[in-house]
CSV table of C-alpha atoms and ligand atoms in Angstrom, one decimal:
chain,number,residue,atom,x,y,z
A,11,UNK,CA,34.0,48.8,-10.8
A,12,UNK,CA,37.2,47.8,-8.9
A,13,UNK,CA,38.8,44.7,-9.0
A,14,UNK,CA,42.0,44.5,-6.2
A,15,UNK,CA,41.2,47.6,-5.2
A,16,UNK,CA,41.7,49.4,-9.1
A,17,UNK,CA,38.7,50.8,-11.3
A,18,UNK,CA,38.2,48.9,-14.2
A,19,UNK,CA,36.3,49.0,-17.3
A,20,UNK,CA,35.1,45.6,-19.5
A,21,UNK,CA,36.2,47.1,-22.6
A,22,UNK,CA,37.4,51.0,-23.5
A,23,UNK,CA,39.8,52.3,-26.5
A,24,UNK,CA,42.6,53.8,-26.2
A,25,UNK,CA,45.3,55.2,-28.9
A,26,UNK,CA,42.9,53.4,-31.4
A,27,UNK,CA,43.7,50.3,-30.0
A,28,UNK,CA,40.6,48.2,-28.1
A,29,UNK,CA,41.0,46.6,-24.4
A,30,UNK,CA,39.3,44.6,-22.7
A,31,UNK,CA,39.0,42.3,-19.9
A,32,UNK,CA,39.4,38.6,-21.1
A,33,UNK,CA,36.3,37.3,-19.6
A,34,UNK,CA,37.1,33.5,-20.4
A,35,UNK,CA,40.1,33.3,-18.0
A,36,UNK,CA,38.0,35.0,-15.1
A,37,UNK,CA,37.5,34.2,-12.1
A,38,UNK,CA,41.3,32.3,-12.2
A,39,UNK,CA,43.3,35.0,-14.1
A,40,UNK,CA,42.6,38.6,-14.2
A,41,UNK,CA,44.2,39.5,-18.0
A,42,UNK,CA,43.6,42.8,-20.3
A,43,UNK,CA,43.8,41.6,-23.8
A,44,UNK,CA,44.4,44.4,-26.6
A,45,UNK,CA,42.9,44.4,-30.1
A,46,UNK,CA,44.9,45.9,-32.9
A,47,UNK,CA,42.3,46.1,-35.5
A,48,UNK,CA,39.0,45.6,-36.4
A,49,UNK,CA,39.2,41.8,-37.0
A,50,UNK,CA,40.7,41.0,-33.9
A,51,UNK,CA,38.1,43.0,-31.9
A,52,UNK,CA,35.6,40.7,-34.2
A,53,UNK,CA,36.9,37.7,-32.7
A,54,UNK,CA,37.1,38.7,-29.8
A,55,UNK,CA,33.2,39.3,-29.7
A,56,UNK,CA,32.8,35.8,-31.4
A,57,UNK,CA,34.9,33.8,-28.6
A,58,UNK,CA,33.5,35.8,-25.6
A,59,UNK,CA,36.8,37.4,-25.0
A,60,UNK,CA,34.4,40.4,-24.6
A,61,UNK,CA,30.5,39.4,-23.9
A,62,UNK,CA,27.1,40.5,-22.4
A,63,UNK,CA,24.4,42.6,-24.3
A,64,UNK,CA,26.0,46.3,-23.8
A,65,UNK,CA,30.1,45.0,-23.4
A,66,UNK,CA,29.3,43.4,-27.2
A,67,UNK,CA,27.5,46.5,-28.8
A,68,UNK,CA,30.3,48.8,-26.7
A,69,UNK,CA,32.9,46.4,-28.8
A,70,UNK,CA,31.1,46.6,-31.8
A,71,UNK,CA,31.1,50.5,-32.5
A,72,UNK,CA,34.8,50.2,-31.2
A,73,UNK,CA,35.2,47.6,-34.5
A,74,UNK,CA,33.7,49.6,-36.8
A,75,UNK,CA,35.5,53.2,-35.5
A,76,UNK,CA,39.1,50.6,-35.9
A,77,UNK,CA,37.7,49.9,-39.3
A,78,UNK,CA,37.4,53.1,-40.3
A,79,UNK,CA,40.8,53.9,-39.2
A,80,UNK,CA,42.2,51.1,-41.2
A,81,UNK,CA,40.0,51.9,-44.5
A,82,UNK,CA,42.1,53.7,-46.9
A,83,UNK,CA,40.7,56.3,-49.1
A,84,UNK,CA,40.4,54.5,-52.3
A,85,UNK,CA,37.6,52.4,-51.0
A,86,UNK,CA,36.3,54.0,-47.7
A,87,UNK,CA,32.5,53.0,-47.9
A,88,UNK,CA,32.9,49.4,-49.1
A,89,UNK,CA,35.6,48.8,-46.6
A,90,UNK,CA,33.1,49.9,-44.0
A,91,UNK,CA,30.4,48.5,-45.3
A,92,UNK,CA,32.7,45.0,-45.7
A,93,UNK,CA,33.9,45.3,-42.2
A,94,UNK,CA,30.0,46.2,-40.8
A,95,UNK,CA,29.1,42.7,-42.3
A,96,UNK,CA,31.8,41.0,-40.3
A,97,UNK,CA,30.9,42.6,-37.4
A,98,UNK,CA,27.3,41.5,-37.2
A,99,UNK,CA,28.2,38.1,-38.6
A,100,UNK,CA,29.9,37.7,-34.4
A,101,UNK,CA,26.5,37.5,-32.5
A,102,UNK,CA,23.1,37.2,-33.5
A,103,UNK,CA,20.9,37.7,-30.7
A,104,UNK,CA,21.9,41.0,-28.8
A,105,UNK,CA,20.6,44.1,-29.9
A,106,UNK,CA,23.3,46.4,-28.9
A,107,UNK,CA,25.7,44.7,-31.6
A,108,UNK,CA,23.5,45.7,-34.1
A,109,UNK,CA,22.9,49.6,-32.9
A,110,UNK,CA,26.2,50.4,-31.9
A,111,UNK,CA,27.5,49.0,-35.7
A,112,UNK,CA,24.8,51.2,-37.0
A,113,UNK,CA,25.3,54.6,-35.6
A,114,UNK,CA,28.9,54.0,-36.0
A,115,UNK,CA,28.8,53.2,-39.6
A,116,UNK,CA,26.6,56.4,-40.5
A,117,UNK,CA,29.1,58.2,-38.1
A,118,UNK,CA,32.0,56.6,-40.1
A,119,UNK,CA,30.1,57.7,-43.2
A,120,UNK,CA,31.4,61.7,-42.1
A,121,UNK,CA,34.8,60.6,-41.6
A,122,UNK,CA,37.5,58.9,-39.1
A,123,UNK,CA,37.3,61.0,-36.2
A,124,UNK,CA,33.4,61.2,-35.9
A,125,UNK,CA,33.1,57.3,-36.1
A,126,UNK,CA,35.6,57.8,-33.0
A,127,UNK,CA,33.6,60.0,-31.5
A,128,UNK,CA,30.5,58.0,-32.3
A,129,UNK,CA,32.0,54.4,-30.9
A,130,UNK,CA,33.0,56.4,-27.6
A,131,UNK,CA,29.6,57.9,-26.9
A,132,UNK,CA,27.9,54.5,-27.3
A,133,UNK,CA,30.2,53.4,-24.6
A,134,UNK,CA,29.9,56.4,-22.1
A,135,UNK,CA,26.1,56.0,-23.0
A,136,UNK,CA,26.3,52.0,-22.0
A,137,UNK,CA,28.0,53.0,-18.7
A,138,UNK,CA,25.6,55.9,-17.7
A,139,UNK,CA,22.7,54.0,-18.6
A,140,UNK,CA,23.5,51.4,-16.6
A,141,UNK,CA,24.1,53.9,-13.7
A,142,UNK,CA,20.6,55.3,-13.6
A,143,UNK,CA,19.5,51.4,-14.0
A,144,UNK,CA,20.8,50.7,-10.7
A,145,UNK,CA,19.2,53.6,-8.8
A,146,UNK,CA,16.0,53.7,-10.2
A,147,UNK,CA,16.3,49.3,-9.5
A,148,UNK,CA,17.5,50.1,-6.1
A,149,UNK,CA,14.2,51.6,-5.4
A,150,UNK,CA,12.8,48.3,-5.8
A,151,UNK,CA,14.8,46.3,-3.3
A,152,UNK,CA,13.9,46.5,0.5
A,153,UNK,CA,16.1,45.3,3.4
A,154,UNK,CA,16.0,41.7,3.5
A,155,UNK,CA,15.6,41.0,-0.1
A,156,UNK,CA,16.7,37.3,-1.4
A,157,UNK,CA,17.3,37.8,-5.2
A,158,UNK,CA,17.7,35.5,-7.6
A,159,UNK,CA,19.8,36.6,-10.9
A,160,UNK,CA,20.6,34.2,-13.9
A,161,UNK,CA,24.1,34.1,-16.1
A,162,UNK,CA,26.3,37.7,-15.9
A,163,UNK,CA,24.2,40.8,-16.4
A,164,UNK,CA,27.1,42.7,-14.1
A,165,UNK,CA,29.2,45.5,-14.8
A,166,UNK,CA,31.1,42.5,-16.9
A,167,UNK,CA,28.0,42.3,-19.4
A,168,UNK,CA,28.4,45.9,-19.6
A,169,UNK,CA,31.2,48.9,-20.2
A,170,UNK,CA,30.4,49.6,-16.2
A,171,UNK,CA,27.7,49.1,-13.5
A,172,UNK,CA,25.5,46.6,-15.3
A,173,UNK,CA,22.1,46.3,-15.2
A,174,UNK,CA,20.7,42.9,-13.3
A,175,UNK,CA,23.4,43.6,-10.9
A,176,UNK,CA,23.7,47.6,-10.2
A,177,UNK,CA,20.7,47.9,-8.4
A,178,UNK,CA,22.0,45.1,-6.2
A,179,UNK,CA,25.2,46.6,-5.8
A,180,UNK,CA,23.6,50.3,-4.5
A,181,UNK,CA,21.0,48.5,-2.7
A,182,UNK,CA,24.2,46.8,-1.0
A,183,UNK,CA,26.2,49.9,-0.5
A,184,UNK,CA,23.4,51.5,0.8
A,185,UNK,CA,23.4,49.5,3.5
A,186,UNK,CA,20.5,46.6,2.8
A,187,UNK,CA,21.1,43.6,4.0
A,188,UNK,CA,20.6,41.3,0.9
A,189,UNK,CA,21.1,38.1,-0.2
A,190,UNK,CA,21.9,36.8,-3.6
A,191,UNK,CA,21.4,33.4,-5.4
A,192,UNK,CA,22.9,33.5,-8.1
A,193,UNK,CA,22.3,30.5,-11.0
A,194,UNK,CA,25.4,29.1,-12.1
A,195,UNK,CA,23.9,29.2,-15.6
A,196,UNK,CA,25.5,26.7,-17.8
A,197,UNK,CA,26.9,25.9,-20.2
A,198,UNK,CA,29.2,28.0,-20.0
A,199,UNK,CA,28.8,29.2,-16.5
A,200,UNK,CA,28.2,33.1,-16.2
A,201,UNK,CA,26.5,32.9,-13.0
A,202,UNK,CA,29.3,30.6,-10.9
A,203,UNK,CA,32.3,32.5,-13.0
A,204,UNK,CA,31.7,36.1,-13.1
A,205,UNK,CA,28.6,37.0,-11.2
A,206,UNK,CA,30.0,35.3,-8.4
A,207,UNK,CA,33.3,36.9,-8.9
A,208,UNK,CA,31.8,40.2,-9.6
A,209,UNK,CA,29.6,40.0,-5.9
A,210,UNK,CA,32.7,38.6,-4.5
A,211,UNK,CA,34.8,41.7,-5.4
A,212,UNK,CA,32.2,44.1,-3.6
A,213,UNK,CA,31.5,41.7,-0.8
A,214,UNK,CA,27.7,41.2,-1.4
A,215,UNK,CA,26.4,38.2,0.5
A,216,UNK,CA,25.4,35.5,-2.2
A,217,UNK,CA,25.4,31.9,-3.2
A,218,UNK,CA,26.2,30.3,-6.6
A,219,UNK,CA,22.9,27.5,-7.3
A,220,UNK,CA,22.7,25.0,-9.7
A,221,UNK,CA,20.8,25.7,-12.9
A,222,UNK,CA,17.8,23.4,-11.5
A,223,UNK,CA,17.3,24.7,-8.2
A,224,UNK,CA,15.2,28.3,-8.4
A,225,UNK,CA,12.0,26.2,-8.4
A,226,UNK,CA,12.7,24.7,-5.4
A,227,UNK,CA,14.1,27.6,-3.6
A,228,UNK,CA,10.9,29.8,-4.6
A,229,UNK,CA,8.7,27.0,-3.7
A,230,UNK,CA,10.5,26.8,0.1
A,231,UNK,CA,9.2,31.1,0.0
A,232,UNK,CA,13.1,31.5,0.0
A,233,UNK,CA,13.7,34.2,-3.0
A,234,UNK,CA,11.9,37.5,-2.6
A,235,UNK,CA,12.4,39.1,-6.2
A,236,UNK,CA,14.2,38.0,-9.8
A,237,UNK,CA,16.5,40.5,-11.4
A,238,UNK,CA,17.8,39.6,-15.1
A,239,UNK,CA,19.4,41.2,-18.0
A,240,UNK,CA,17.8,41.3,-21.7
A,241,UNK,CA,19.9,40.8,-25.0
A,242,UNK,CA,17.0,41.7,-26.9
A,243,UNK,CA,13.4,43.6,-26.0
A,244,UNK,CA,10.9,42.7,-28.8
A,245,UNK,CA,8.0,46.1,-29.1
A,246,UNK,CA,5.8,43.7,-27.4
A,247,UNK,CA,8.1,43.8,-24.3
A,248,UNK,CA,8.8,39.6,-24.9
A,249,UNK,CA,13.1,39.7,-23.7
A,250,UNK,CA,15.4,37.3,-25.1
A,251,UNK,CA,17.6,36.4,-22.3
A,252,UNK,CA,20.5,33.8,-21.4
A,253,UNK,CA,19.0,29.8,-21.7
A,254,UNK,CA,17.0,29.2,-18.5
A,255,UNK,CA,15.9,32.6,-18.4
A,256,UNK,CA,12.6,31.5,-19.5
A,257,UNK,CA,12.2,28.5,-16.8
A,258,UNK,CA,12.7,31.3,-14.0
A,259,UNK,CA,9.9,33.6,-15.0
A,260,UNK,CA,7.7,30.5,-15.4
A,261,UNK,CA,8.1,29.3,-11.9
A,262,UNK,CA,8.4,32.6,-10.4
A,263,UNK,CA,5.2,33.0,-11.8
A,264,UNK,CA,3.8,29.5,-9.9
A,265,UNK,CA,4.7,31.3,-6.9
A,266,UNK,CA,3.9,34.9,-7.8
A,267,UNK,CA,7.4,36.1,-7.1
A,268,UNK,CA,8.1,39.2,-9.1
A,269,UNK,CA,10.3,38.8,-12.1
A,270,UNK,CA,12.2,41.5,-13.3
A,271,UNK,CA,13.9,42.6,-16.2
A,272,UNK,CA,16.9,45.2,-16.3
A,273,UNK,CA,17.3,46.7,-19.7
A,274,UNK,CA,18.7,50.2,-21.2
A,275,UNK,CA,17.0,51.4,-24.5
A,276,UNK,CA,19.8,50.5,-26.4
A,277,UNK,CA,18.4,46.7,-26.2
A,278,UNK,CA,15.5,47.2,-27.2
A,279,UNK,CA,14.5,46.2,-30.9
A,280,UNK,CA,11.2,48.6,-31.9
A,281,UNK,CA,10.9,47.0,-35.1
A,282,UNK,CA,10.9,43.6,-33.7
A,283,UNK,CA,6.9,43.0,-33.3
A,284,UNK,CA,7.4,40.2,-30.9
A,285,UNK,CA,10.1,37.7,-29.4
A,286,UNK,CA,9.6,35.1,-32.3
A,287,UNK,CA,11.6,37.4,-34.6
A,288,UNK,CA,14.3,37.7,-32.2
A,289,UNK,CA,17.4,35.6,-34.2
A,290,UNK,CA,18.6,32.9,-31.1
A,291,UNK,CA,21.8,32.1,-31.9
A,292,UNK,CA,22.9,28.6,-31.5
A,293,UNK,CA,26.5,27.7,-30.2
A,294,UNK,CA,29.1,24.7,-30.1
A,295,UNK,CA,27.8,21.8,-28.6
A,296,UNK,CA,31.6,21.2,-26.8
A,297,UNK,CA,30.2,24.0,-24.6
A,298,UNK,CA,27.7,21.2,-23.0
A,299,UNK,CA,29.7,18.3,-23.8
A,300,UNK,CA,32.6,19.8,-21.9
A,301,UNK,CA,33.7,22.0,-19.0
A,302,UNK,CA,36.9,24.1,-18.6
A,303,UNK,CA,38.0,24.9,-15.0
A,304,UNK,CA,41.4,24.7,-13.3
A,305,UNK,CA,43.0,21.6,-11.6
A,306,UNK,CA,44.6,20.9,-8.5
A,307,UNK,CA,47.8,22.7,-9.9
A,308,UNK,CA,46.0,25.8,-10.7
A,309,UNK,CA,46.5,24.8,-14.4
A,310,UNK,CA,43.2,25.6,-17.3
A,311,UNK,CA,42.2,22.1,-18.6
A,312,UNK,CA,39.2,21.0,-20.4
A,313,UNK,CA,37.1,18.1,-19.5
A,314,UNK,CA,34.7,16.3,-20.6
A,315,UNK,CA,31.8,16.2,-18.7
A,316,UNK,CA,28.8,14.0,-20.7
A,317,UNK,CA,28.6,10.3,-22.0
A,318,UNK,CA,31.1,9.8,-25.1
A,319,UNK,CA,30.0,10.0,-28.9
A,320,UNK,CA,26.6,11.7,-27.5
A,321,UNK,CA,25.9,14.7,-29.3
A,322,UNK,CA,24.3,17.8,-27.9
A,323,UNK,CA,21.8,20.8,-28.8
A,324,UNK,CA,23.3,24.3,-27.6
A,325,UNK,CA,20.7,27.0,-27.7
A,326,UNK,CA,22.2,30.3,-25.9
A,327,UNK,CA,19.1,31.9,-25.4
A,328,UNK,CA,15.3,31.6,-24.5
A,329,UNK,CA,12.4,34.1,-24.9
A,330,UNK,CA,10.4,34.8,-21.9
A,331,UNK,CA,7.0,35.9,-23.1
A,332,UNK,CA,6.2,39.9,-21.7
A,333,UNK,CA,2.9,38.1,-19.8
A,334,UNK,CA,5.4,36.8,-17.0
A,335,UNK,CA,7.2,40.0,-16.8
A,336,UNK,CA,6.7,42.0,-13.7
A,337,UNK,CA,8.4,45.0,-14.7
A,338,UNK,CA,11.5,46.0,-16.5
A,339,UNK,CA,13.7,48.7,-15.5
A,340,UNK,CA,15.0,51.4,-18.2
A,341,UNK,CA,17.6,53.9,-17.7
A,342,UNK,CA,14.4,56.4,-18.9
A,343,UNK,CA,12.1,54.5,-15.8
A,344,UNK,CA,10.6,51.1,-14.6
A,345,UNK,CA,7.9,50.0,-17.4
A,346,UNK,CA,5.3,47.5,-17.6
A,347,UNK,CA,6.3,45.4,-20.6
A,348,UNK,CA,3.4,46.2,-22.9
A,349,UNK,CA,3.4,47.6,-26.1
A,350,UNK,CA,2.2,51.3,-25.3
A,351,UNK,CA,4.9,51.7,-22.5
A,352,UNK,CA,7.3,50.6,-24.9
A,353,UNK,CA,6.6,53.0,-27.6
A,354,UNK,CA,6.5,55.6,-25.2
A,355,UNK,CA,9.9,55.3,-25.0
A,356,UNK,CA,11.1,55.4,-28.5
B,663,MRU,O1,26.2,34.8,-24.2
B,663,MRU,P1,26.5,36.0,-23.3
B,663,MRU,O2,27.3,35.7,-22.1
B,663,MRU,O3,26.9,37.2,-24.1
B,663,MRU,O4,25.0,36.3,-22.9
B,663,MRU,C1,24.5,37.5,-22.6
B,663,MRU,C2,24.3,37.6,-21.2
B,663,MRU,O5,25.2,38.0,-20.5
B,663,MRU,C3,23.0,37.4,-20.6
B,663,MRU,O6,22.1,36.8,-21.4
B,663,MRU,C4,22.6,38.5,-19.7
B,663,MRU,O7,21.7,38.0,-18.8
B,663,MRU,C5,22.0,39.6,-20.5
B,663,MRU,S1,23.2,40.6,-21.3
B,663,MRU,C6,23.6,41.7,-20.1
C-alpha cells in the first residue's frame, strides 16, 4: 500500500537482512527499522515493532531463514532447532507464527537457500491471500455500508492488503460510498493508531470510536456490517481475536447485525478442536496503566493514565464463540464457521 505517495510493505527481506515498518512510532513517525539477525527480528516480534496475525508469521519464517544463515555447519539442526524455540517463545496466540516457523524449519532442514526460499513464499503467500480476501469481502459490501472494524487487521497486520480492511479498501476504490467506525481498541490503541492512519492514507471516510461505543451505535441502527481479523481459527470455526472482539459479536448479535470474520488459511489451527485450546497470551499491565502519545511539542512521552499503585489485568485477546459468527472470508471463499466447511478447506 502507499504511504506519501510510495508502495510499501510491513515487513520484506532483503540482502538477508529483515525490514520492516516500526509500527510503535506510527501514526507520528514513519521509520523502517532493519534486523540483522535472527534475535533481533525476535524482538522485534515480541515488542510489536512488527505485529498483526500474518506481519508476525511473515517475520517469523524471515527469523528462522536469518537463523539458518547464521548456523554454522558444526551444529546446523540444533542451532535451528534452538533458534525455532526462540522464535515461538515471542507470541503465543497467532497461528501464523507458528506455521510460518514450521515450514521454514523443515525448509531449513534442506539447506540455507531453500529456508530463503521457504520464508519468502510465506510472505508472497500472506500478501496474495490477503488480495483475494479483499475481493471476494468486497462482494459483501453494498453502497452505503457503515462498518464497524476492531484493533489493525490492515495491510499493517499483514505483509500487504490485509484482511478486515482490503475488502474495505476495494469496496472504496470501487467507488462505494462507505463509512467506517473504527474502535480505538485499547490498550494499546490499534484502531485510533494505525487503522485510522491506514484509512487516512487512502482517504476512506471513517471515524475512530471509543472501545465502549459499538453497542450503542448498533443499537441507534447506525453500523450495517462488522468486519474483523482472526489470530487464530480453532476447527470448530471459534476465532481468537484482539480483546473486545468478543463484546462486538455479542451485541451485533442483540441487534442481528452481521459479524464477520476475515481470515486466510494460514490462521487457521486444524488441530485446535475448539477456541478453549487457543493459548491467550497475556501482556504488561503498563500497557493499561499507561498511554504513550505525543505532546504539544511533537515529542513521544509516556503517561500515566489510571489511579496510582492500582494494578491491572492485561489479556490481549478474547475468543468469540463460531455461534455469533456470520461468516468468515478465506482467500479459498466465504465459509460458514462450522466444522465441515472448515475441513473442507484443509
Ligand atoms: O496484538 P496484535 O496487534 O498483534 O494483535 C493482532 C491483531 O492485529 C488483531 O487481533 C487483528 O484483529 C487480527 S490480526 C490481523
Amino acid at each position: 500500500m502507499k504511504v506519501n505517495g510510495t508502495n510499501y510493505l510491513t515487513i520484506w527481506m532483503e540482502n538477508n537482512k529483515v525490514k520492516m515498518i516500526e509500527q510503535n512510532l506510527l501514526p507520528f513517525d514513519f521509520k523502517i527499522i532493519t534486523s540483522e539477525n535472527y534475535l533481533q527480528t525476535c524482538e522485534a516480534i515480541s515488542t510489536m515493532v512488527v505485529r498483526g496475525a500474518g506481519a508476525i508469521g511473515a517475520a517469523a519464517g524471515f527469523a528462522m531463514a536469518q537463523a539458518a544463515i547464521e548456523a554454522n555447519e558444526n551444529n546446523y539442526e540444533s542451532f535451528l532447532q534452538k533458534a525455532r524455540k526462540d522464535i515461538e517463545a515471542t507470541r503465543p496466540t497467532a497461528r501464523n507464527l507458528f506455521a510460518a516457523t514450521e515450514l521454514v524449519y523443515q525448509a531449513a532442514l534442506s539447506g540455507k537457500q531453500e529456508a530463503i526460499i521457504a520464508a519468502q513464499a510465506v510472505a508472497d503467500k500472506d500478501k496474495s491471500d490477503s488480495k483475494k480476501i479483499g475481493e471476494l469481502g468486497n462482494e459483501l459490501i453494498k453502497d452505503g455500508f457503515r462498518i464497524e472494524t476492531h484493533c489493525n487487521a490492515g495491510w499493517l497486520a499483514f505483509v500487504d492488503h490485509g484482511t478486515a480492511l482490503a475488502p474495505i479498501y476495494l469496496a472504496h476504490q470501487h467507488g462505494k460510498n462507505i463509512f467506517v467506525y473504527v474502535d480505538e481498541t485499547r490498550p494499546r490503541s490499534q484502531g485510533a493508531r494505525l487503522t485510522a492512519w491506514e484509512l487516512k492514507n487512502e482517504n476512506v471516510p471513517h471515524a475512530i470510536i471509543p472501545d465502549n461505543a459499538g453497542a450503542h451505535l448498533m443499537s441507534k441502527g447506525l453500523i450495517d456490517m462488522l468486519i474483523v481479523g482472526a489470530d487464530r481459527i480453532a476447527a470448530n470455526g471459534d476465532v481468537a481475536n484482539k480483546i473486545g472482539t468478543l463484546e462486538k459479536a455479542i451485541a451485533a448479535r442483540f441487534y442481528n447485525i452481521p459479524f464477520y470474520v476475515a481470515a486466510p488459511l494460514s490462521t487457521f489451527d486444524f488441530n485446535c478442536e475448539s477456541g478453549s485450546q487457543i493459548p491467550i497470551e497475556e501482556r504488561d499491565q503498563d500497557e493499561v496503566l499507561f498511554q504513550t502519545g505525543i505532546n504539544k511539542e511533537g515529542k513521544p512521552e509516556k503517561v500515566m493514565v489510571a489511579s496510582p499503585g492500582s494494578e491491572a489485568i492485561n489479556p490481549a485477546f478474547d475468543v468469540t464463540p463460531a455461534g455469533l459468527i456470520t461468516g468468515i472470508i478465506t482467500e479459498k471463499g466465504i465459509i460458514r464457521p462450522n466444522s465441515a466447511e472448515i475441513l473442507k478447506l484443509q
